[in-house]
PDB file of N, CA and C in Angstrom:
ATOM      1  N   MET A   1     -49.755  -4.120  30.980  1.00 44.00           N
ATOM      2  CA  MET A   1     -49.819  -4.104  29.542  1.00 44.00           C
ATOM      3  C   MET A   1     -50.741  -2.973  29.125  1.00 44.00           C
ATOM      4  N   ALA A   2     -50.277  -2.302  28.353  1.00 61.00           N
ATOM      5  CA  ALA A   2     -51.100  -1.073  27.915  1.00 61.00           C
ATOM      6  C   ALA A   2     -51.904  -1.521  26.564  1.00 61.00           C
ATOM      7  N   LEU A   3     -53.002  -0.830  26.512  1.00 75.00           N
ATOM      8  CA  LEU A   3     -53.863  -1.166  25.253  1.00 75.00           C
ATOM      9  C   LEU A   3     -53.414  -0.258  24.152  1.00 75.00           C
ATOM     10  N   SER A   4     -53.499  -0.733  22.935  1.00 88.00           N
ATOM     11  CA  SER A   4     -53.274   0.181  21.828  1.00 88.00           C
ATOM     12  C   SER A   4     -54.358   1.304  21.755  1.00 88.00           C
ATOM     13  N   GLN A   5     -54.180   2.199  20.962  1.00 87.00           N
ATOM     14  CA  GLN A   5     -55.244   3.230  20.794  1.00 87.00           C
ATOM     15  C   GLN A   5     -56.544   2.691  20.293  1.00 87.00           C
ATOM     16  N   GLN A   6     -56.354   1.729  19.229  1.00 87.00           N
ATOM     17  CA  GLN A   6     -57.483   1.135  18.815  1.00 87.00           C
ATOM     18  C   GLN A   6     -58.288   0.120  19.848  1.00 87.00           C
ATOM     19  N   GLY A   7     -57.443  -0.447  20.636  1.00 90.00           N
ATOM     20  CA  GLY A   7     -58.130  -1.244  21.682  1.00 90.00           C
ATOM     21  C   GLY A   7     -58.848  -0.406  22.702  1.00 90.00           C
ATOM     22  N   ALA A   8     -58.134   0.675  23.115  1.00 91.00           N
ATOM     23  CA  ALA A   8     -58.826   1.579  24.044  1.00 91.00           C
ATOM     24  C   ALA A   8     -60.068   2.191  23.445  1.00 91.00           C
ATOM     25  N   TYR A   9     -60.103   2.540  22.194  1.00 92.00           N
ATOM     26  CA  TYR A   9     -61.374   3.174  21.511  1.00 92.00           C
ATOM     27  C   TYR A   9     -62.407   1.967  21.523  1.00 92.00           C
ATOM     28  N   ALA A  10     -62.027   0.709  21.242  1.00 92.00           N
ATOM     29  CA  ALA A  10     -62.984  -0.402  21.292  1.00 92.00           C
ATOM     30  C   ALA A  10     -63.603  -0.574  22.730  1.00 92.00           C
ATOM     31  N   VAL A  11     -62.691  -0.481  23.662  1.00 93.00           N
ATOM     32  CA  VAL A  11     -63.267  -0.426  25.138  1.00 93.00           C
ATOM     33  C   VAL A  11     -64.152   0.550  25.347  1.00 93.00           C
ATOM     34  N   ILE A  12     -63.934   1.854  25.000  1.00 94.00           N
ATOM     35  CA  ILE A  12     -64.797   2.903  25.196  1.00 94.00           C
ATOM     36  C   ILE A  12     -66.149   2.705  24.480  1.00 94.00           C
ATOM     37  N   CYS A  13     -66.037   2.216  23.243  1.00 94.00           N
ATOM     38  CA  CYS A  13     -67.273   1.836  22.474  1.00 94.00           C
ATOM     39  C   CYS A  13     -68.126   0.866  23.191  1.00 94.00           C
ATOM     40  N   ALA A  14     -67.454  -0.134  23.793  1.00 92.00           N
ATOM     41  CA  ALA A  14     -68.237  -1.138  24.598  1.00 92.00           C
ATOM     42  C   ALA A  14     -68.885  -0.544  25.830  1.00 92.00           C
ATOM     43  N   ARG A  15     -68.171   0.329  26.512  1.00 91.00           N
ATOM     44  CA  ARG A  15     -68.677   0.842  27.697  1.00 91.00           C
ATOM     45  C   ARG A  15     -69.984   1.798  27.285  1.00 91.00           C
ATOM     46  N   ILE A  16     -69.885   2.505  26.150  1.00 91.00           N
ATOM     47  CA  ILE A  16     -71.004   3.208  25.733  1.00 91.00           C
ATOM     48  C   ILE A  16     -72.062   2.436  25.336  1.00 91.00           C
ATOM     49  N   ALA A  17     -71.780   1.242  24.684  1.00 90.00           N
ATOM     50  CA  ALA A  17     -73.000   0.331  24.338  1.00 90.00           C
ATOM     51  C   ALA A  17     -73.638  -0.138  25.402  1.00 90.00           C
ATOM     52  N   SER A  18     -72.854  -0.539  26.513  1.00 87.00           N
ATOM     53  CA  SER A  18     -73.415  -0.909  27.799  1.00 87.00           C
ATOM     54  C   SER A  18     -74.322   0.048  28.492  1.00 87.00           C
ATOM     55  N   LEU A  19     -73.733   1.239  28.523  1.00 87.00           N
ATOM     56  CA  LEU A  19     -74.439   2.362  29.185  1.00 87.00           C
ATOM     57  C   LEU A  19     -75.714   2.674  28.483  1.00 87.00           C
ATOM     58  N   LEU A  20     -75.728   2.647  27.139  1.00 86.00           N
ATOM     59  CA  LEU A  20     -76.963   3.011  26.318  1.00 86.00           C
ATOM     60  C   LEU A  20     -77.865   1.989  26.038  1.00 86.00           C
ATOM     61  N   HIS A  21     -77.493   0.706  26.376  1.00 83.00           N
ATOM     62  CA  HIS A  21     -78.263  -0.496  26.149  1.00 83.00           C
ATOM     63  C   HIS A  21     -78.418  -0.583  24.644  1.00 83.00           C
ATOM     64  N   ILE A  22     -77.279  -0.507  23.806  1.00 87.00           N
ATOM     65  CA  ILE A  22     -77.244  -0.733  22.345  1.00 87.00           C
ATOM     66  C   ILE A  22     -76.127  -1.599  22.082  1.00 87.00           C
ATOM     67  N   SER A  23     -76.162  -2.026  20.742  1.00 89.00           N
ATOM     68  CA  SER A  23     -75.076  -3.059  20.317  1.00 89.00           C
ATOM     69  C   SER A  23     -73.803  -2.321  20.227  1.00 89.00           C
ATOM     70  N   LEU A  24     -72.704  -3.094  20.269  1.00 91.00           N
ATOM     71  CA  LEU A  24     -71.326  -2.514  20.106  1.00 91.00           C
ATOM     72  C   LEU A  24     -71.240  -1.795  18.909  1.00 91.00           C
ATOM     73  N   GLY A  25     -71.741  -2.349  17.740  1.00 92.00           N
ATOM     74  CA  GLY A  25     -71.624  -1.896  16.441  1.00 92.00           C
ATOM     75  C   GLY A  25     -72.392  -0.450  16.381  1.00 92.00           C
ATOM     76  N   SER A  26     -73.555  -0.481  16.977  1.00 90.00           N
ATOM     77  CA  SER A  26     -74.310   0.847  17.022  1.00 90.00           C
ATOM     78  C   SER A  26     -73.557   1.925  17.825  1.00 90.00           C
ATOM     79  N   ALA A  27     -72.896   1.404  18.851  1.00 92.00           N
ATOM     80  CA  ALA A  27     -72.146   2.540  19.807  1.00 92.00           C
ATOM     81  C   ALA A  27     -71.060   3.130  18.820  1.00 92.00           C
ATOM     82  N   ARG A  28     -70.283   2.178  18.206  1.00 94.00           N
ATOM     83  CA  ARG A  28     -69.094   2.639  17.457  1.00 94.00           C
ATOM     84  C   ARG A  28     -69.662   3.499  16.313  1.00 94.00           C
ATOM     85  N   GLN A  29     -70.701   3.196  15.684  1.00 94.00           N
ATOM     86  CA  GLN A  29     -71.255   4.091  14.596  1.00 94.00           C
ATOM     87  C   GLN A  29     -71.693   5.402  15.061  1.00 94.00           C
ATOM     88  N   TRP A  30     -72.350   5.426  16.227  1.00 92.00           N
ATOM     89  CA  TRP A  30     -72.771   6.656  16.769  1.00 92.00           C
ATOM     90  C   TRP A  30     -71.548   7.585  17.201  1.00 92.00           C
ATOM     91  N   LEU A  31     -70.631   6.792  17.769  1.00 94.00           N
ATOM     92  CA  LEU A  31     -69.411   7.636  18.131  1.00 94.00           C
ATOM     93  C   LEU A  31     -68.637   8.172  16.944  1.00 94.00           C
ATOM     94  N   ASP A  32     -68.425   7.481  15.971  1.00 93.00           N
ATOM     95  CA  ASP A  32     -67.830   7.870  14.730  1.00 93.00           C
ATOM     96  C   ASP A  32     -68.643   8.929  14.025  1.00 93.00           C
ATOM     97  N   GLN A  33     -69.895   8.889  14.158  1.00 94.00           N
ATOM     98  CA  GLN A  33     -70.710   9.929  13.555  1.00 94.00           C
ATOM     99  C   GLN A  33     -70.561  11.258  14.287  1.00 94.00           C
ATOM    100  N   GLN A  34     -70.565  11.176  15.492  1.00 94.00           N
ATOM    101  CA  GLN A  34     -70.355  12.361  16.470  1.00 94.00           C
ATOM    102  C   GLN A  34     -69.101  13.021  16.191  1.00 94.00           C
ATOM    103  N   ALA A  35     -68.048  12.152  16.072  1.00 95.00           N
ATOM    104  CA  ALA A  35     -66.670  12.641  15.854  1.00 95.00           C
ATOM    105  C   ALA A  35     -66.626  13.358  14.408  1.00 95.00           C
ATOM    106  N   THR A  36     -67.223  12.798  13.554  1.00 94.00           N
ATOM    107  CA  THR A  36     -67.127  13.415  12.219  1.00 94.00           C
ATOM    108  C   THR A  36     -67.883  14.806  12.157  1.00 94.00           C
ATOM    109  N   ARG A  37     -69.070  14.806  12.812  1.00 95.00           N
ATOM    110  CA  ARG A  37     -69.776  16.082  12.962  1.00 95.00           C
ATOM    111  C   ARG A  37     -68.931  17.112  13.664  1.00 95.00           C
ATOM    112  N   GLN A  38     -68.156  16.749  14.593  1.00 95.00           N
ATOM    113  CA  GLN A  38     -67.328  17.701  15.385  1.00 95.00           C
ATOM    114  C   GLN A  38     -66.033  17.974  14.522  1.00 95.00           C
ATOM    115  N   GLY A  39     -65.804  17.343  13.459  1.00 96.00           N
ATOM    116  CA  GLY A  39     -64.502  17.578  12.832  1.00 96.00           C
ATOM    117  C   GLY A  39     -63.275  16.882  13.357  1.00 96.00           C
ATOM    118  N   VAL A  40     -63.444  15.982  14.212  1.00 94.00           N
ATOM    119  CA  VAL A  40     -62.488  15.356  14.907  1.00 94.00           C
ATOM    120  C   VAL A  40     -61.752  14.408  13.932  1.00 94.00           C
ATOM    121  N   ARG A  41     -60.446  14.455  13.716  1.00 89.00           N
ATOM    122  CA  ARG A  41     -59.717  13.542  12.791  1.00 89.00           C
ATOM    123  C   ARG A  41     -58.489  12.961  13.570  1.00 89.00           C
ATOM    124  N   GLY A  42     -58.057  11.929  13.092  1.00 89.00           N
ATOM    125  CA  GLY A  42     -56.893  11.343  13.682  1.00 89.00           C
ATOM    126  C   GLY A  42     -57.165  10.367  14.808  1.00 89.00           C
ATOM    127  N   VAL A  43     -56.373   9.373  15.022  1.00 87.00           N
ATOM    128  CA  VAL A  43     -56.647   8.354  15.984  1.00 87.00           C
ATOM    129  C   VAL A  43     -56.599   8.945  17.375  1.00 87.00           C
ATOM    130  N   ALA A  44     -55.549   9.671  17.728  1.00 89.00           N
ATOM    131  CA  ALA A  44     -55.361  10.235  19.036  1.00 89.00           C
ATOM    132  C   ALA A  44     -56.476  11.152  19.419  1.00 89.00           C
ATOM    133  N   GLN A  45     -56.880  12.023  18.414  1.00 94.00           N
ATOM    134  CA  GLN A  45     -57.997  12.981  18.727  1.00 94.00           C
ATOM    135  C   GLN A  45     -59.374  12.195  18.895  1.00 94.00           C
ATOM    136  N   ARG A  46     -59.511  11.099  18.198  1.00 93.00           N
ATOM    137  CA  ARG A  46     -60.805  10.443  18.229  1.00 93.00           C
ATOM    138  C   ARG A  46     -60.878   9.656  19.666  1.00 93.00           C
ATOM    139  N   LEU A  47     -59.589   9.326  20.082  1.00 94.00           N
ATOM    140  CA  LEU A  47     -59.603   8.579  21.362  1.00 94.00           C
ATOM    141  C   LEU A  47     -59.963   9.646  22.478  1.00 94.00           C
ATOM    142  N   GLU A  48     -59.438  10.782  22.395  1.00 95.00           N
ATOM    143  CA  GLU A  48     -59.716  11.836  23.369  1.00 95.00           C
ATOM    144  C   GLU A  48     -61.170  12.229  23.259  1.00 95.00           C
ATOM    145  N   PHE A  49     -61.736  12.371  22.120  1.00 96.00           N
ATOM    146  CA  PHE A  49     -63.121  12.759  21.857  1.00 96.00           C
ATOM    147  C   PHE A  49     -64.024  11.662  22.513  1.00 96.00           C
ATOM    148  N   ALA A  50     -63.675  10.346  22.184  1.00 95.00           N
ATOM    149  CA  ALA A  50     -64.419   9.242  22.754  1.00 95.00           C
ATOM    150  C   ALA A  50     -64.428   9.229  24.307  1.00 95.00           C
ATOM    151  N   GLN A  51     -63.253   9.449  24.840  1.00 96.00           N
ATOM    152  CA  GLN A  51     -63.249   9.480  26.314  1.00 96.00           C
ATOM    153  C   GLN A  51     -64.132  10.668  26.900  1.00 96.00           C
ATOM    154  N   ALA A  52     -64.209  11.802  26.109  1.00 96.00           N
ATOM    155  CA  ALA A  52     -64.964  12.886  26.671  1.00 96.00           C
ATOM    156  C   ALA A  52     -66.560  12.567  26.510  1.00 96.00           C
ATOM    157  N   GLN A  53     -66.809  11.795  25.468  1.00 95.00           N
ATOM    158  CA  GLN A  53     -68.227  11.407  25.222  1.00 95.00           C
ATOM    159  C   GLN A  53     -68.670  10.452  26.257  1.00 95.00           C
ATOM    160  N   LEU A  54     -67.731   9.503  26.569  1.00 94.00           N
ATOM    161  CA  LEU A  54     -68.003   8.638  27.634  1.00 94.00           C
ATOM    162  C   LEU A  54     -68.295   9.171  28.858  1.00 94.00           C
ATOM    163  N   ALA A  55     -67.408  10.117  29.235  1.00 94.00           N
ATOM    164  CA  ALA A  55     -67.581  10.842  30.610  1.00 94.00           C
ATOM    165  C   ALA A  55     -68.925  11.575  30.651  1.00 94.00           C
ATOM    166  N   THR A  56     -69.380  12.181  29.535  1.00 93.00           N
ATOM    167  CA  THR A  56     -70.627  12.834  29.508  1.00 93.00           C
ATOM    168  C   THR A  56     -71.707  11.897  29.614  1.00 93.00           C
ATOM    169  N   LEU A  57     -71.712  10.834  29.001  1.00 90.00           N
ATOM    170  CA  LEU A  57     -72.753   9.923  29.001  1.00 90.00           C
ATOM    171  C   LEU A  57     -72.886   9.225  30.577  1.00 90.00           C
ATOM    172  N   GLN A  58     -71.658   8.895  31.021  1.00 89.00           N
ATOM    173  CA  GLN A  58     -71.585   8.383  32.515  1.00 89.00           C
ATOM    174  C   GLN A  58     -72.255   9.335  33.347  1.00 89.00           C
ATOM    175  N   GLU A  59     -71.931  10.671  33.132  1.00 88.00           N
ATOM    176  CA  GLU A  59     -72.646  11.652  34.026  1.00 88.00           C
ATOM    177  C   GLU A  59     -74.009  11.650  34.020  1.00 88.00           C
ATOM    178  N   ARG A  60     -74.541  11.631  32.779  1.00 86.00           N
ATOM    179  CA  ARG A  60     -75.924  11.648  32.462  1.00 86.00           C
ATOM    180  C   ARG A  60     -76.701  10.314  32.850  1.00 86.00           C
ATOM    181  N   TYR A  61     -76.199   9.180  32.436  1.00 81.00           N
ATOM    182  CA  TYR A  61     -76.872   7.901  32.731  1.00 81.00           C
ATOM    183  C   TYR A  61     -76.371   7.089  33.703  1.00 81.00           C
ATOM    184  N   GLY A  62     -75.219   7.373  34.302  1.00 77.00           N
ATOM    185  CA  GLY A  62     -74.495   6.491  35.299  1.00 77.00           C
ATOM    186  C   GLY A  62     -75.233   6.626  36.633  1.00 77.00           C
ATOM    187  N   GLY A  63     -75.182   5.631  37.492  1.00 73.00           N
ATOM    188  CA  GLY A  63     -75.638   5.843  38.717  1.00 73.00           C
ATOM    189  C   GLY A  63     -77.156   6.010  38.898  1.00 73.00           C
ATOM    190  N   HIS A  64     -77.593   6.954  39.393  1.00 66.00           N
ATOM    191  CA  HIS A  64     -79.054   7.204  39.682  1.00 66.00           C
ATOM    192  C   HIS A  64     -79.627   8.247  38.714  1.00 66.00           C
ATOM    193  N   GLY A  65     -78.800   8.531  37.605  1.00 66.00           N
ATOM    194  CA  GLY A  65     -79.261   9.408  36.599  1.00 66.00           C
ATOM    195  C   GLY A  65     -80.468   8.985  35.744  1.00 66.00           C
ATOM    196  N   GLU A  66     -80.691   9.703  34.712  1.00 72.00           N
ATOM    197  CA  GLU A  66     -81.693   9.452  33.805  1.00 72.00           C
ATOM    198  C   GLU A  66     -81.516   8.125  32.973  1.00 72.00           C
ATOM    199  N   ARG A  67     -82.607   7.377  32.643  1.00 73.00           N
ATOM    200  CA  ARG A  67     -82.393   6.240  31.823  1.00 73.00           C
ATOM    201  C   ARG A  67     -82.184   6.491  30.498  1.00 73.00           C
ATOM    202  N   PRO A  68     -81.232   5.700  29.858  1.00 75.00           N
ATOM    203  CA  PRO A  68     -80.868   5.995  28.370  1.00 75.00           C
ATOM    204  C   PRO A  68     -82.255   5.817  27.393  1.00 75.00           C
ATOM    205  N   PRO A  69     -82.269   6.284  26.319  1.00 72.00           N
ATOM    206  CA  PRO A  69     -83.522   6.185  25.408  1.00 72.00           C
ATOM    207  C   PRO A  69     -83.812   4.705  25.175  1.00 72.00           C
ATOM    208  N   MET A  70     -82.925   3.875  24.937  1.00 70.00           N
ATOM    209  CA  MET A  70     -83.152   2.500  24.576  1.00 70.00           C
ATOM    210  C   MET A  70     -83.636   1.734  25.791  1.00 70.00           C
ATOM    211  N   ALA A  71     -83.115   2.018  27.004  1.00 71.00           N
ATOM    212  CA  ALA A  71     -83.584   1.372  28.127  1.00 71.00           C
ATOM    213  C   ALA A  71     -84.988   1.778  28.479  1.00 71.00           C
ATOM    214  N   ARG A  72     -85.396   3.033  28.274  1.00 68.00           N
ATOM    215  CA  ARG A  72     -86.721   3.548  28.445  1.00 68.00           C
ATOM    216  C   ARG A  72     -87.636   2.832  27.404  1.00 68.00           C
ATOM    217  N   LEU A  73     -87.260   2.582  26.223  1.00 69.00           N
ATOM    218  CA  LEU A  73     -88.125   1.808  25.268  1.00 69.00           C
ATOM    219  C   LEU A  73     -88.300   0.314  25.783  1.00 69.00           C
ATOM    220  N   LEU A  74     -87.273  -0.282  26.249  1.00 66.00           N
ATOM    221  CA  LEU A  74     -87.318  -1.640  26.773  1.00 66.00           C
ATOM    222  C   LEU A  74     -88.202  -1.692  27.977  1.00 66.00           C
ATOM    223  N   ASP A  75     -88.117  -0.706  28.832  1.00 66.00           N
ATOM    224  CA  ASP A  75     -89.083  -0.506  29.966  1.00 66.00           C
ATOM    225  C   ASP A  75     -90.570  -0.488  29.557  1.00 66.00           C
ATOM    226  N   GLU A  76     -90.680   0.363  28.654  1.00 71.00           N
ATOM    227  CA  GLU A  76     -92.022   0.487  27.990  1.00 71.00           C
ATOM    228  C   GLU A  76     -92.626  -0.750  27.466  1.00 71.00           C
ATOM    229  N   THR A  77     -91.794  -1.489  26.776  1.00 68.00           N
ATOM    230  CA  THR A  77     -92.191  -2.827  26.013  1.00 68.00           C
ATOM    231  C   THR A  77     -92.521  -3.758  27.047  1.00 68.00           C
ATOM    232  N   VAL A  78     -91.711  -3.868  28.128  1.00 67.00           N
ATOM    233  CA  VAL A  78     -92.012  -4.894  29.189  1.00 67.00           C
ATOM    234  C   VAL A  78     -93.300  -4.537  29.949  1.00 67.00           C
ATOM    235  N   ALA A  79     -93.469  -3.140  30.149  1.00 73.00           N
ATOM    236  CA  ALA A  79     -94.712  -2.671  30.892  1.00 73.00           C
ATOM    237  C   ALA A  79     -95.976  -2.944  30.055  1.00 73.00           C
ATOM    238  N   ASN A  80     -95.805  -2.789  28.730  1.00 72.00           N
ATOM    239  CA  ASN A  80     -97.012  -2.797  27.872  1.00 72.00           C
ATOM    240  C   ASN A  80     -96.792  -3.832  26.810  1.00 72.00           C
ATOM    241  N   PRO A  81     -96.879  -5.149  27.110  1.00 69.00           N
ATOM    242  CA  PRO A  81     -96.677  -6.178  26.113  1.00 69.00           C
ATOM    243  C   PRO A  81     -97.642  -6.176  24.909  1.00 69.00           C
ATOM    244  N   SER A  82     -97.241  -6.680  23.882  1.00 69.00           N
ATOM    245  CA  SER A  82     -97.987  -6.765  22.712  1.00 69.00           C
ATOM    246  C   SER A  82     -99.517  -7.321  23.015  1.00 69.00           C
ATOM    247  N   PRO A  83    -100.566  -6.807  22.401  1.00 70.00           N
ATOM    248  CA  PRO A  83    -101.911  -7.292  22.659  1.00 70.00           C
ATOM    249  C   PRO A  83    -102.142  -8.551  21.953  1.00 70.00           C
ATOM    250  N   LEU A  84    -101.325  -9.260  21.373  1.00 66.00           N
ATOM    251  CA  LEU A  84    -101.634 -10.384  20.595  1.00 66.00           C
ATOM    252  C   LEU A  84    -102.142 -11.502  21.511  1.00 66.00           C
ATOM    253  N   SER A  85    -103.041 -12.430  20.919  1.00 62.00           N
ATOM    254  CA  SER A  85    -103.693 -13.378  21.743  1.00 62.00           C
ATOM    255  C   SER A  85    -102.664 -14.502  22.096  1.00 62.00           C
ATOM    256  N   GLU A  86    -102.947 -15.324  23.034  1.00 61.00           N
ATOM    257  CA  GLU A  86    -102.141 -16.342  23.378  1.00 61.00           C
ATOM    258  C   GLU A  86    -101.786 -17.454  22.275  1.00 61.00           C
ATOM    259  N   GLU A  87    -102.968 -17.578  21.450  1.00 55.00           N
ATOM    260  CA  GLU A  87    -102.821 -18.571  20.395  1.00 55.00           C
ATOM    261  C   GLU A  87    -101.895 -18.313  19.268  1.00 55.00           C
ATOM    262  N   GLU A  88    -101.702 -17.105  19.015  1.00 50.00           N
ATOM    263  CA  GLU A  88    -100.783 -16.693  17.916  1.00 50.00           C
ATOM    264  C   GLU A  88     -99.378 -17.000  18.070  1.00 50.00           C
TER     265      GLU A  88
END
């Protein structure tokens, strides 16, 4: 069973969200903004653009590569918890 182009786009957005440690909505918004900046129009072109973006992000953050910005922020938060007292 083949996915529709919209379904495939949603899957790519989900993979980007997972890779960057952001919400699905944020990933879709980021991808849509990138496509608009590049002048990408049409469903088929957006799908191709999304696939290219995913490949680039996988290369950069997949495997043993660099940590995504949000993951680094989470690492920093865990390493340096809030200095609030236990009573608050």
